[in-house]
Coordinates of C-alpha atoms and ligand atoms in Angstrom, one line a residue:
X2 CA 100.1 95.8 88.5
X3 CA 103.8 95.7 87.5
X4 CA 106.0 96.3 91.0
X5 CA 108.0 99.5 91.5
X6 CA 108.3 99.3 95.0
X7 CA 106.1 96.9 97.3
X8 CA 106.2 96.5 100.9
X9 CA 104.5 93.4 102.0
X10 CA 102.9 92.7 105.8
X11 CA 105.7 95.1 107.2
X12 CA 105.4 95.3 110.9
X13 CA 108.3 97.0 112.9
X14 CA 109.4 97.3 116.7
X15 CA 111.4 99.6 118.6
X16 CA 111.9 97.6 121.7
X17 CA 108.2 96.9 123.0
X18 CA 106.6 99.6 120.7
X19 CA 105.2 98.7 117.9
X20 CA 105.4 101.2 115.3
X21 CA 104.2 99.3 112.0
X22 CA 101.4 96.8 112.0
X23 CA 101.2 94.9 109.0
X24 CA 101.9 97.7 106.4
X25 CA 101.3 97.2 102.6
X26 CA 102.4 99.7 100.2
X27 CA 102.5 98.9 96.4
X28 CA 103.8 101.5 94.1
X29 CA 103.9 100.9 90.1
X30 CA 106.6 102.4 88.1
X31 CA 106.0 106.0 87.3
X32 CA 103.4 106.3 90.0
X33 CA 103.8 108.8 93.0
X34 CA 102.4 107.6 96.5
X35 CA 101.9 109.4 99.5
X36 CA 102.4 108.1 102.8
X37 CA 100.1 110.8 105.0
X38 CA 99.6 110.5 108.6
X39 CA 99.9 112.4 111.9
X40 CA 103.5 112.7 113.6
X41 CA 105.0 109.4 115.1
X42 CA 102.6 107.2 113.0
X43 CA 105.5 105.5 111.4
X44 CA 105.5 107.0 108.1
X45 CA 109.5 107.4 108.2
X46 CA 110.5 104.1 109.7
X47 CA 108.2 102.7 106.5
X48 CA 110.3 104.8 104.4
X49 CA 113.7 103.8 105.9
X50 CA 112.7 99.9 105.9
X51 CA 112.3 100.5 102.1
X52 CA 115.6 102.1 101.6
X53 CA 117.4 99.6 103.6
X54 CA 118.3 102.1 106.2
X55 CA 116.1 100.5 108.8
X56 CA 116.7 96.7 108.8
X57 CA 113.4 94.7 108.3
X58 CA 112.0 92.7 111.2
X59 CA 108.9 91.3 109.8
X60 CA 107.4 91.2 106.0
X61 CA 109.3 91.6 102.7
X62 CA 110.3 94.6 100.3
X63 CA 110.6 94.2 96.8
X64 CA 112.2 96.5 93.8
X65 CA 110.9 95.7 90.3
X66 CA 110.0 92.2 91.2
X67 CA 113.3 91.6 93.2
X68 CA 113.3 90.9 96.9
X69 CA 115.4 93.5 98.7
X70 CA 114.5 92.5 102.2
X71 CA 112.7 89.4 103.7
X72 CA 113.3 87.2 106.6
X73 CA 117.2 86.0 106.1
X74 CA 117.7 88.4 103.2
X75 CA 119.1 91.9 103.1
X76 CA 120.4 94.0 100.3
X77 CA 122.4 97.1 101.0
X78 CA 120.8 100.4 100.4
X79 CA 123.4 101.6 97.9
X80 CA 122.5 98.4 96.0
X81 CA 119.0 98.8 96.0
X82 CA 118.7 101.5 93.3
X83 CA 117.0 104.1 95.5
X84 CA 117.0 107.8 95.2
X85 CA 116.5 109.5 98.9
X86 CA 115.5 113.2 99.4
X87 CA 114.8 114.0 103.3
X88 CA 113.7 117.3 105.0
X89 CA 117.3 118.6 105.9
X90 CA 118.9 118.9 102.2
X91 CA 121.9 117.0 103.8
X92 CA 124.3 117.9 100.9
X93 CA 128.0 117.7 101.8
X94 CA 128.9 121.5 102.8
X95 CA 132.4 121.1 101.4
X96 CA 131.6 119.9 97.9
X97 CA 130.3 122.2 95.2
X98 CA 126.7 121.4 93.4
X99 CA 128.8 119.4 90.7
X100 CA 130.8 117.6 93.4
X101 CA 127.6 116.8 95.6
X102 CA 125.6 115.3 92.3
X103 CA 128.8 113.6 91.2
X104 CA 129.1 111.8 94.4
X105 CA 126.5 109.3 93.4
X106 CA 128.0 108.8 90.2
X107 CA 131.5 107.5 91.4
X108 CA 130.9 104.4 88.6
X109 CA 131.6 107.0 85.6
X110 CA 134.2 109.4 85.1
X111 CA 135.3 112.6 83.0
X112 CA 132.8 114.1 80.3
X113 CA 130.3 111.4 81.0
X114 CA 130.0 112.2 84.4
X115 CA 129.8 116.2 84.2
X116 CA 127.2 115.4 81.5
X117 CA 125.2 113.3 84.0
X118 CA 125.5 116.0 86.4
X119 CA 124.6 118.7 83.8
X120 CA 121.7 116.7 82.9
X121 CA 120.2 116.3 86.3
X122 CA 120.7 119.8 87.0
X123 CA 118.5 120.8 83.8
X124 CA 115.9 118.7 85.2
X125 CA 115.4 120.8 88.0
X126 CA 116.4 124.1 86.7
X127 CA 119.4 124.7 88.3
X128 CA 122.1 124.4 85.8
X129 CA 123.8 128.0 86.6
X130 CA 124.6 126.8 89.9
X131 CA 126.9 123.7 89.1
X132 CA 129.8 125.8 90.9
X133 CA 128.1 126.9 93.6
X134 CA 128.6 125.8 97.1
X135 CA 125.6 124.6 99.4
X136 CA 125.7 127.7 101.6
X137 CA 125.6 130.0 98.7
X138 CA 122.1 128.7 98.1
X139 CA 118.9 129.1 99.3
X140 CA 116.5 126.3 101.3
X141 CA 114.7 125.9 97.9
X142 CA 117.8 125.7 96.0
X143 CA 119.5 123.2 98.1
X144 CA 116.5 120.9 97.8
X145 CA 116.6 121.4 94.1
X146 CA 120.2 119.9 94.2
X147 CA 119.0 117.2 96.6
X148 CA 116.4 116.1 94.2
X149 CA 119.2 116.5 91.1
X150 CA 121.5 114.4 93.3
X151 CA 118.8 111.9 94.1
X152 CA 118.1 111.7 90.3
X153 CA 121.1 111.6 88.6
X154 CA 122.2 107.7 89.0
X155 CA 118.7 107.2 87.5
X156 CA 117.1 105.3 90.6
X157 CA 114.3 102.6 90.0
X158 CA 112.7 104.2 93.0
X159 CA 112.7 107.8 94.7
X160 CA 112.0 108.1 98.6
X161 CA 111.1 111.5 99.6
X162 CA 110.6 112.3 103.4
X163 CA 108.8 115.6 104.2
X164 CA 111.0 117.3 101.1
X165 CA 109.3 120.6 101.4
X166 CA 108.6 121.3 105.0
X167 CA 111.6 123.8 105.6
X168 CA 110.2 125.9 102.9
X169 CA 108.2 129.0 102.5
X170 CA 105.0 128.8 101.0
X171 CA 105.8 130.3 97.8
X172 CA 108.9 128.0 97.5
X173 CA 107.1 125.0 98.4
X174 CA 104.5 125.4 95.9
X175 CA 107.1 126.1 92.8
X176 CA 109.3 123.2 94.2
X177 CA 106.0 120.6 94.4
X178 CA 105.3 121.5 90.9
X179 CA 109.0 120.8 89.8
X180 CA 109.4 117.8 91.7
X181 CA 106.3 116.4 90.4
X182 CA 107.1 117.2 86.9
X183 CA 110.4 115.5 87.2
X184 CA 109.4 112.3 88.8
X185 CA 106.6 111.8 86.2
X186 CA 108.7 112.6 83.2
X187 CA 111.5 110.1 84.6
X188 CA 108.6 107.2 85.2
X189 CA 109.9 106.6 88.6
X190 CA 108.0 104.8 91.3
X191 CA 107.8 107.1 94.2
X192 CA 106.8 107.4 97.8
X193 CA 106.5 110.6 99.6
X194 CA 106.1 111.3 103.0
X195 CA 104.1 113.9 104.4
X196 CA 101.6 115.0 107.3
X197 CA 100.1 117.5 105.2
X198 CA 97.0 116.2 103.5
X199 CA 97.0 119.2 101.0
X200 CA 100.4 118.5 99.6
X201 CA 99.5 114.8 99.6
X202 CA 96.2 115.5 97.3
X203 CA 98.4 117.9 95.1
X204 CA 101.2 115.4 94.7
X205 CA 99.8 111.7 95.0
X206 CA 98.6 109.4 92.5
X207 CA 97.5 107.7 95.4
X208 CA 97.5 108.2 99.2
X209 CA 97.8 105.8 102.0
X210 CA 96.7 107.1 105.3
X211 CA 98.1 105.7 108.4
X212 CA 97.6 106.0 112.0
X213 CA 99.3 104.5 114.8
X214 CA 101.7 102.2 112.5
X215 CA 98.4 101.2 110.4
X216 CA 96.8 101.7 107.2
X217 CA 93.7 103.4 107.6
X218 CA 93.0 103.7 103.7
X219 CA 94.9 103.5 100.6
X220 CA 93.1 105.2 97.5
X221 CA 93.2 108.1 94.9
X222 CA 92.8 111.6 96.5
X223 CA 89.4 111.6 95.4
X224 CA 88.2 108.3 97.1
X225 CA 89.8 109.3 100.5
X226 CA 88.0 112.7 100.4
X227 CA 84.6 111.7 98.9
X228 CA 84.3 108.1 100.3
X229 CA 86.8 108.1 103.7
X230 CA 86.8 104.5 105.3
X231 CA 86.3 105.9 108.9
X232 CA 86.4 109.0 111.2
X233 CA 89.9 109.1 111.4
X234 CA 90.6 109.4 107.4
X235 CA 87.3 111.7 107.0
X236 CA 88.8 114.5 109.9
X237 CA 92.4 113.9 108.7
X238 CA 91.6 115.8 105.5
X239 CA 90.1 118.8 107.4
X240 CA 87.7 120.2 109.5
X241 CA 84.6 118.5 110.0
X242 CA 81.3 119.2 111.9
X243 CA 80.3 116.3 113.8
X244 CA 76.9 115.5 115.0
X245 CA 76.5 112.3 117.5
X246 CA 73.5 110.3 116.5
X247 CA 71.9 106.8 116.7
X248 CA 70.7 104.6 113.6
X249 CA 67.0 104.3 113.8
X250 CA 65.1 103.1 110.9
X251 CA 68.1 103.1 108.6
X252 CA 68.1 107.4 109.7
X253 CA 70.6 109.2 111.7
X254 CA 68.8 112.3 112.7
X255 CA 70.9 115.5 113.4
X256 CA 70.0 119.2 113.8
X257 CA 70.4 119.7 110.1
X258 CA 68.1 117.1 108.8
X259 CA 68.0 113.3 108.5
X260 CA 70.6 111.2 106.8
X261 CA 70.2 107.9 105.3
X262 CA 72.3 105.2 106.6
X263 CA 73.2 101.7 104.8
X264 CA 75.2 99.2 106.3
X265 CA 75.0 100.0 110.0
X266 CA 72.6 98.2 112.3
X267 CA 69.5 100.0 113.7
X268 CA 70.3 101.0 117.4
X269 CA 74.2 101.7 116.9
X270 CA 75.3 104.8 117.9
X271 CA 77.1 106.9 115.4
X272 CA 79.2 110.1 114.2
X273 CA 77.7 111.9 111.5
X274 CA 80.6 114.0 109.8
X275 CA 79.9 116.7 107.4
X276 CA 82.4 118.9 105.6
X277 CA 82.3 122.5 106.0
X278 CA 81.7 122.8 102.2
X279 CA 78.8 120.1 102.5
X280 CA 76.4 122.9 104.2
X281 CA 74.3 124.2 101.3
X282 CA 73.3 127.5 102.5
X283 CA 70.0 129.3 101.3
X284 CA 67.7 132.3 101.8
X285 CA 65.5 131.5 105.2
X286 CA 61.8 131.7 104.2
X287 CA 60.0 128.2 103.4
X288 CA 58.3 126.4 106.4
X289 CA 60.2 123.6 107.7
X290 CA 63.6 125.0 106.8
X291 CA 66.6 124.5 109.2
X292 CA 67.6 127.9 110.2
X293 CA 70.9 129.6 111.7
X294 CA 72.1 132.9 112.4
X295 CA 75.3 134.2 111.0
X296 CA 77.7 134.8 113.7
X297 CA 81.0 135.7 111.8
X298 CA 82.0 135.5 108.2
X299 CA 85.5 135.1 107.8
X300 CA 87.2 135.6 104.0
X301 CA 89.9 132.8 103.2
X302 CA 90.6 134.1 99.5
X303 CA 88.1 132.5 96.8
X304 CA 85.9 130.9 99.5
X305 CA 84.5 132.2 102.9
X306 CA 83.9 130.5 106.2
X307 CA 80.8 131.1 107.8
X308 CA 80.2 130.8 111.6
X309 CA 76.6 129.6 112.2
X310 CA 74.5 128.8 115.1
X311 CA 71.4 126.7 114.6
X312 CA 68.4 127.5 116.1
X313 CA 68.1 125.3 119.2
X314 CA 71.3 123.8 118.1
X315 CA 75.0 123.6 117.7
X316 CA 77.5 126.2 116.2
X317 CA 78.9 125.1 112.7
X318 CA 81.1 126.0 110.2
X319 CA 80.0 126.2 106.3
X320 CA 82.7 126.7 103.7
X321 CA 80.9 128.8 100.7
X322 CA 81.8 130.6 97.4
X323 CA 82.4 134.3 98.0
X324 CA 79.6 135.5 96.1
X325 CA 77.3 133.6 98.2
X326 CA 78.3 135.1 101.6
X327 CA 75.5 136.8 103.6
X328 CA 76.2 139.4 106.2
X329 CA 76.6 138.6 110.1
X330 CA 73.6 138.9 111.9
X331 CA 71.4 137.4 109.1
X332 CA 69.6 134.4 109.2
X333 CA 70.0 131.5 106.6
X334 CA 68.4 128.1 106.0
X335 CA 71.0 125.2 105.6
X336 CA 70.6 121.8 104.0
X337 CA 73.3 118.8 103.8
X338 CA 74.9 117.9 100.7
X339 CA 75.0 113.8 100.9
X340 CA 78.1 113.6 99.0
X341 CA 80.2 115.5 102.0
X342 CA 78.2 113.7 104.7
X343 CA 79.7 110.6 106.2
X344 CA 78.2 108.4 109.1
X345 CA 80.6 106.0 111.2
X346 CA 79.6 103.8 114.1
X347 CA 81.4 105.8 117.1
X348 CA 84.6 104.3 118.2
Ligands
LIG21 P1 107.3 112.4 112.1 O1 106.0 112.9 110.9 O2 107.3 112.9 113.3 O3 108.5 112.0 111.4 P2 106.4 109.6 111.5 O4 105.1 109.2 111.2 O5 107.5 109.6 110.5 O6 106.7 110.9 112.3 P3 108.3 107.7 112.5 O7 109.6 108.5 112.6 O8 108.4 106.5 111.7 O9 106.9 108.4 112.4 O10 108.3 107.1 114.2 C1 107.3 106.4 114.7 C2 107.4 105.6 116.0 O11 108.9 105.2 116.0 C3 107.5 107.1 116.9 O12 107.1 106.9 118.1 C4 109.0 107.5 117.1 O13 109.3 107.9 118.4 C5 109.3 106.0 116.9 N1 111.0 105.6 116.7 C6 111.1 106.1 115.4 N2 112.8 105.6 115.1 C7 113.5 104.9 116.2 C8 114.4 104.5 116.7 N3 115.8 104.4 115.9 N4 114.3 104.0 117.9 C9 113.2 103.9 119.1 N5 112.1 104.8 118.5 C10 112.1 105.2 117.4

């Protein structure tokens, strides 16, 4: 894979606290990779090291096959060809939009510079605001300008840190879409930091899930959702129903039936995780059905969440299409969808 941006075996400490452990991130030109993980897991530190805002301690950073940081080597941030967009827009309040975007284009002048500014604004749909000052713009508009400012010098790599988190739901959706199309059209290697799995799945070609400074899994959204590497990754992508069990004769038994297990030795304590959409709900009636009472049904728009009490078993949540919903107080049968059922040794 050609290198757009690569972090190789990067470890980092603040004082005695290790915040990154042997982290590897590879992004091809034109690829968008999300760093996803809970607050404090080291995402921003990884991004700052890539940008050169934080001095690398261990490992190396490459941009387009050139080493920009390694033991004894350090290229200043402004020479790395990196565009940055942070959560708080960070526009210069005393400069208008043209001034803000032109700031990174000081190497060109006059009409050429104006054309580059207009070009960047066209990409984010903000040409009409070229003379506005930041305080005259909404949060979403300011973030579009921040994106245009980062794009104007034609960076080789774009680094985005929670760029949409200050925006309301509608603005966020709109700006995600614009950002995705602009970056894809420009063919830039992009890393975006987020703690929102849905945002990562919407934006990313690949997602790198981190926890406590370590990479838990690196894969496509599909791989992470359907083939999570461990309990942490499976549950980070949304609620799961959890059934503690033990492997016996290659089977883990749960109150909802048996699950076949491969690659885990007999006698191992395991957690069986089932996504709410991995529960198939049917009409109760046949002998041997696993039955559950419907305690409550909540509409989530296109799907509904059913709260169910398994007879002689746990309380569980199922996510079902609206048309399949049955009423509170009824009894349903439940089976497991093996595609949405995961078994991991207990940690
Ligand atoms: P968030 O989503 O909350 O921004 P994050 O995953 O981006 O979290 P980082 O900002 O990289 O995490 O922080 C990782 C850890 O390093 C945290 O425990 C944080 O408190 C610590 N940390 C970050 N910067 C510094 C610093 N300059 N000095 C000391 N500790 C720091």
